[in-house]
GROMACS .gro file of C-alpha atoms in nm:
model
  226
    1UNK     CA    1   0.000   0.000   0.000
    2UNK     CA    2   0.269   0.245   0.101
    3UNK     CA    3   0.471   0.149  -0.225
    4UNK     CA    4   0.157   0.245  -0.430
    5UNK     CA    5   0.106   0.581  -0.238
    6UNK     CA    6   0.468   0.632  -0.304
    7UNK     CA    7   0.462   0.560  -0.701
    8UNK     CA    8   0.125   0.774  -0.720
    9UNK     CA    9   0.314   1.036  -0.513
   10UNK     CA   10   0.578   1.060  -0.819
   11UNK     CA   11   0.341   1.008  -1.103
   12UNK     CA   12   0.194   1.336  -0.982
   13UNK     CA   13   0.489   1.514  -0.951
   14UNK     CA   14   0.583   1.399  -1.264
   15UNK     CA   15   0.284   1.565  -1.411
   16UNK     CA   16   0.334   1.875  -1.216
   17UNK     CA   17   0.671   1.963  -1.315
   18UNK     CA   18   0.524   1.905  -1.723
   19UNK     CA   19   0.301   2.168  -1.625
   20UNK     CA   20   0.557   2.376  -1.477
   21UNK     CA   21   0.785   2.361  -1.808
   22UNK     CA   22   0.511   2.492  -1.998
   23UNK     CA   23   0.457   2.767  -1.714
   24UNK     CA   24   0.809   2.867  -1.780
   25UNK     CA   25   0.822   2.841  -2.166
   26UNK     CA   26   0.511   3.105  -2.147
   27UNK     CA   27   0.744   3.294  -1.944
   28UNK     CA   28   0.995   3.351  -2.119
   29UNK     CA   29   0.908   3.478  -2.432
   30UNK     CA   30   1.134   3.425  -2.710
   31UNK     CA   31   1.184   3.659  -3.084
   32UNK     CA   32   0.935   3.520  -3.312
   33UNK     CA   33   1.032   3.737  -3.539
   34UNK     CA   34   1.332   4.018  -3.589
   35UNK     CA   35   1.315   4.335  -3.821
   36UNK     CA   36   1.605   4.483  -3.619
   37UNK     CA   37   1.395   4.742  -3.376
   38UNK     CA   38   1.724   4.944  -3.421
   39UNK     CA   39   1.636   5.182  -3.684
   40UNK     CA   40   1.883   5.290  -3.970
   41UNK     CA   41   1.743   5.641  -4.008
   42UNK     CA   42   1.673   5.635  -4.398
   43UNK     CA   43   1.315   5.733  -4.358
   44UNK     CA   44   0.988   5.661  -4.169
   45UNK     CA   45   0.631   5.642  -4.254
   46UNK     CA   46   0.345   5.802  -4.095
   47UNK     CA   47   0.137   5.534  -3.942
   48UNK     CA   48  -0.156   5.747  -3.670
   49UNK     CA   49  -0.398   6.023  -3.680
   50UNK     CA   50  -0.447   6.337  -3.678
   51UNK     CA   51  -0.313   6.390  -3.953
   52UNK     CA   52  -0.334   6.074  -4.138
   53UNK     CA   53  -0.641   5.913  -3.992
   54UNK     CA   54  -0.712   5.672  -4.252
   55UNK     CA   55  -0.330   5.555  -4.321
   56UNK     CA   56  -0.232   5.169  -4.234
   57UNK     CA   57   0.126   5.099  -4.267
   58UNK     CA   58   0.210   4.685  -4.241
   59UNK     CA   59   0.545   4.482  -4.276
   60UNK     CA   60   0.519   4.132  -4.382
   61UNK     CA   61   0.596   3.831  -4.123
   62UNK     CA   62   0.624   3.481  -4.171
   63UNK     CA   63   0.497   3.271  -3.877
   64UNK     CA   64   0.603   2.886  -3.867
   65UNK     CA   65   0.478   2.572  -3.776
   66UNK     CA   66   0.250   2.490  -3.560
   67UNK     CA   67   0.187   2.883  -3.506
   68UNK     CA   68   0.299   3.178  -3.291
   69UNK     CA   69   0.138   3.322  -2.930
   70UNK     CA   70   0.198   3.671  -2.953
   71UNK     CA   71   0.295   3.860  -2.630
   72UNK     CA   72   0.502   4.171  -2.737
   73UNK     CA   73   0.544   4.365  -3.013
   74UNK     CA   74   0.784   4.606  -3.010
   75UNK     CA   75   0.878   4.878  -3.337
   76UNK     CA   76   1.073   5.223  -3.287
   77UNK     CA   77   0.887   5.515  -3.316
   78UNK     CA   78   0.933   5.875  -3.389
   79UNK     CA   79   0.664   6.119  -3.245
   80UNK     CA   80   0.596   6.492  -3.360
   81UNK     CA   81   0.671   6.755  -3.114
   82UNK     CA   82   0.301   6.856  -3.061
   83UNK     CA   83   0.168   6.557  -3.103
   84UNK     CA   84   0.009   6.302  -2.834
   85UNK     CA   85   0.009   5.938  -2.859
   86UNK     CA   86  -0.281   5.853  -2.607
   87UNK     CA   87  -0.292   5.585  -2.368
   88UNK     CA   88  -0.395   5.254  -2.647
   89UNK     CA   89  -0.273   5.123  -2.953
   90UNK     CA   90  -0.415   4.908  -3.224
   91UNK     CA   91  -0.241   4.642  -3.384
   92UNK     CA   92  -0.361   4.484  -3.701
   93UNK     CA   93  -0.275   4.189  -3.929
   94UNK     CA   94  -0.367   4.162  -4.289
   95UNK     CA   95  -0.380   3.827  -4.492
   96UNK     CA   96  -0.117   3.767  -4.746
   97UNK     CA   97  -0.266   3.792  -5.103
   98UNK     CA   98  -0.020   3.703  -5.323
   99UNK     CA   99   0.320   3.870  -5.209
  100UNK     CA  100   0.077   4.148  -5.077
  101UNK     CA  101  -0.163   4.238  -4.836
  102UNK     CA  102  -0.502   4.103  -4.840
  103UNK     CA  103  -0.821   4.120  -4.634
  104UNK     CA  104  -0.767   4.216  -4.291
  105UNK     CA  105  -0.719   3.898  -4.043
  106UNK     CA  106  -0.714   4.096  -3.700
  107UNK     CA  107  -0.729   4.414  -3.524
  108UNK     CA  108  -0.586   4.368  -3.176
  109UNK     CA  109  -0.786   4.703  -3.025
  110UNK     CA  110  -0.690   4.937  -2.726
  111UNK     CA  111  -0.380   4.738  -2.621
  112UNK     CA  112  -0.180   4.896  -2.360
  113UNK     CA  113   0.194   5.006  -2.401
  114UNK     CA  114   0.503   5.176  -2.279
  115UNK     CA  115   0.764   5.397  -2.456
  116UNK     CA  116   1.106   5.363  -2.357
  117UNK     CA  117   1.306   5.634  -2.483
  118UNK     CA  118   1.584   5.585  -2.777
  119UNK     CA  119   1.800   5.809  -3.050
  120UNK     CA  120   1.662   6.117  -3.198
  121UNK     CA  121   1.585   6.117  -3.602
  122UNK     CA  122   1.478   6.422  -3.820
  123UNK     CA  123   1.442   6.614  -3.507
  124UNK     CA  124   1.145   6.403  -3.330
  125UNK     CA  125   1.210   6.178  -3.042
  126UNK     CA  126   1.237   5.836  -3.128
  127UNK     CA  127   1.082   5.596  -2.904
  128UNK     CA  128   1.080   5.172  -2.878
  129UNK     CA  129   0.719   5.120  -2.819
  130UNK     CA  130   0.663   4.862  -2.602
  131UNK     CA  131   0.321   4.749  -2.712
  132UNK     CA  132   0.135   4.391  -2.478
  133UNK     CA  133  -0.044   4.209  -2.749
  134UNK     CA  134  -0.173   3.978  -2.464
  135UNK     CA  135  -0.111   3.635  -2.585
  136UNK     CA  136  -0.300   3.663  -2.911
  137UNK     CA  137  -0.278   3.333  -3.149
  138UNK     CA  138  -0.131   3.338  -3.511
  139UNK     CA  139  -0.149   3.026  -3.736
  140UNK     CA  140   0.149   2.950  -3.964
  141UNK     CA  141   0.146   3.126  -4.279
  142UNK     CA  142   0.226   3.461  -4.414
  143UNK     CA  143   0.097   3.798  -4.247
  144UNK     CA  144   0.130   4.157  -4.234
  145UNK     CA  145   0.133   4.334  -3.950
  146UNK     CA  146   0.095   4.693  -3.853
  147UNK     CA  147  -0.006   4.926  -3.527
  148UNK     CA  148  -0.159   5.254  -3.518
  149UNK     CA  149  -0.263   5.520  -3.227
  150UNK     CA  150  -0.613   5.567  -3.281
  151UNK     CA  151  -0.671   5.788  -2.948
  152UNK     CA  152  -0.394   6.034  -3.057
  153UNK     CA  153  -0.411   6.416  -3.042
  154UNK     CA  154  -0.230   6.701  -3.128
  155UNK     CA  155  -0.015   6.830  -3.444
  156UNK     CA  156   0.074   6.571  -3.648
  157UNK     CA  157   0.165   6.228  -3.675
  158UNK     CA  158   0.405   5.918  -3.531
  159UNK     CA  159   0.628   5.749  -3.770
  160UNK     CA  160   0.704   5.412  -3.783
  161UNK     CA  161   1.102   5.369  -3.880
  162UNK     CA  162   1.330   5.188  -4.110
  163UNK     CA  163   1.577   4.968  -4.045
  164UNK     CA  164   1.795   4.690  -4.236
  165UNK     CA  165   1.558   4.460  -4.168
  166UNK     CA  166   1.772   4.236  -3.959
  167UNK     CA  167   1.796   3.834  -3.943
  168UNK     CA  168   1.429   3.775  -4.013
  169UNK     CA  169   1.306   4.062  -4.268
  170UNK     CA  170   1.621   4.118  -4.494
  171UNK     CA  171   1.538   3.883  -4.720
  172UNK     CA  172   1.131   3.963  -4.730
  173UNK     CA  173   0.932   4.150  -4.911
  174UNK     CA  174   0.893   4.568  -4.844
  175UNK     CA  175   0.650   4.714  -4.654
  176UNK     CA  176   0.313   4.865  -4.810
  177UNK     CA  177   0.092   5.166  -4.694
  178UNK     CA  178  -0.264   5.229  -4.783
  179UNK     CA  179  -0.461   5.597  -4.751
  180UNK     CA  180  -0.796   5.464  -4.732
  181UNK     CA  181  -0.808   5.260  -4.447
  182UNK     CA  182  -0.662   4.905  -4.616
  183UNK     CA  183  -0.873   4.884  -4.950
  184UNK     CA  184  -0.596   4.962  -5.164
  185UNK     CA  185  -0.198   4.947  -5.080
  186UNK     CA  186   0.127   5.060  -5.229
  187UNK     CA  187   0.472   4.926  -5.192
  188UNK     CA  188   0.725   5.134  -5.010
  189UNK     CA  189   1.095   5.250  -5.156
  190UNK     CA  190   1.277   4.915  -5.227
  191UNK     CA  191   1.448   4.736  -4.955
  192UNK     CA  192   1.200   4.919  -4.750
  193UNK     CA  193   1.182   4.768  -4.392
  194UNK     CA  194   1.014   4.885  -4.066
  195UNK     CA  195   1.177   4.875  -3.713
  196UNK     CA  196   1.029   4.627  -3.506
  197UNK     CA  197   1.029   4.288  -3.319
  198UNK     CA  198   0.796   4.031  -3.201
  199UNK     CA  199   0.816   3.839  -2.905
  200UNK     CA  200   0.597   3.497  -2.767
  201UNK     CA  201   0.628   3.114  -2.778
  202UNK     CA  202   0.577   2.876  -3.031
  203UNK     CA  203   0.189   2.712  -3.026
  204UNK     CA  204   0.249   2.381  -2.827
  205UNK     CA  205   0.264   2.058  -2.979
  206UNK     CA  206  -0.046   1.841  -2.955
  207UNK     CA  207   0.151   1.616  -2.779
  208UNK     CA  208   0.265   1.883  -2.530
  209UNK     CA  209  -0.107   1.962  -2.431
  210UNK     CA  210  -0.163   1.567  -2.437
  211UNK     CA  211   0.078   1.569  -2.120
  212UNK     CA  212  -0.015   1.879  -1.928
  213UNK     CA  213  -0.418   1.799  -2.003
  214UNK     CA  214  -0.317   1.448  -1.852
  215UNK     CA  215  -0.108   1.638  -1.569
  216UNK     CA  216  -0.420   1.849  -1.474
  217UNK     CA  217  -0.621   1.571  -1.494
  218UNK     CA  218  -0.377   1.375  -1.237
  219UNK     CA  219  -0.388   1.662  -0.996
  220UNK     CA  220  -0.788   1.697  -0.997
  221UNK     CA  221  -0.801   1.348  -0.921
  222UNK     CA  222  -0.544   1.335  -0.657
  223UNK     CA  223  -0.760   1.610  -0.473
  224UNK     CA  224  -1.090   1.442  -0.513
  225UNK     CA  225  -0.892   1.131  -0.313
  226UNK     CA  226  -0.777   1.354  -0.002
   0.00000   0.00000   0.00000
């Protein structure tokens, strides 16, 4: 009898430290995806209202087998003088049509975010916006992704920065804008990448959530016993 406690005893923890390793995985995000947030101060493109309230700028993404869980999104930003960013952000992702963007997938609404402070460009402040997408799911496939202040105020505009698209977006396509809200788009200047990174985890194998459903299940029984 005590032998049987004993081998129950480790079965469970067994089960409970597979649930723990998935704890920590979620943890500790890792870069999905790398445009180089550092920009290379070539250009930028207006991405918020007021003055551009119907613009939608989007850089292309490629998300892998068996899919991404978005947590962070980060791109570097430079803000107008007189202008205010507000206190949400929207992210959106597009469908890939093509080589270009498509019908619009998701809009991630009123997310909260921080702005850590970074190198000046043009004269505006630059900014790494630190934007909590919240665990949001992507399948695998190609995507394009974009963020916009829809709360803003002020004179003028933010602009979303270049950069040399680093390990992931070098050897993508450009980005595109559209004026009219994402009915029509245009490619930007060749070689054309935006400033940003995204961080999460990898969607868990089936056979990952085989062992922590089993785990839970363990533990639930295990309590109904005591």
């Amino acid at each position: 009898m005590l032998e049987r406690r004993r081998q129950t005893t480790m079965k469970t923890k067994l089960f409970a430290i597979a649930i723990l390793a998935g704890a920590v995985s979620a943890a500790n995000a890792a870069v999905l995806w790398d445009n180089n947030v550092i920009p290379n101060g070539v250009n930028g493109r207006a991405i918020s209202p007021p003055a551009f309230p119907n613009i939608r700028v989007v850089d292309d993404i490629d998300v892998g087998g068996p899919g991404w869980i978005v947590n962070t999104l980060r791109a570097f930003i430079i803000d107008d003088t007189a202008w205010s960013s507000g206190n949400t952000i929207d992210v959106y992702v597009y469908n890939d049509a093509s080589g270009v963007p498509g019908g619009l997938h998701a809009n991630w609404a009123g997310l909260s975010f921080t702005k850590t402070a970074g190198a000046s460009y043009f004269g505006r402040p630059g900014f790494t916006y630190n934007i909590n997408v919240g665990g949001m799911n992507l399948a695998p496939g190609r995507y394009w992704i974009g963020m916009r202040n829809p709360n803003a105020s002020g004179s003028g505009t933010n602009y979303w920065m270049t950069s040399d698209g680093g390990p992931d977006g070098a050897s993508s396509s450009t980005g595109y804008f559209s004026l009219d809200g994402g009915t029509t788009w245009g490619p930007e200047g060749s070689g054309w990448h935006h400033a940003f990174v995204i961080e999460g985890n990898p969607v868990p194998e089936p056979a990952t959530m085989l062992a922590i459903g089993a785990g839970l299940a363990a533990l639930a029984a295990r309590r109904r016993r005591k």
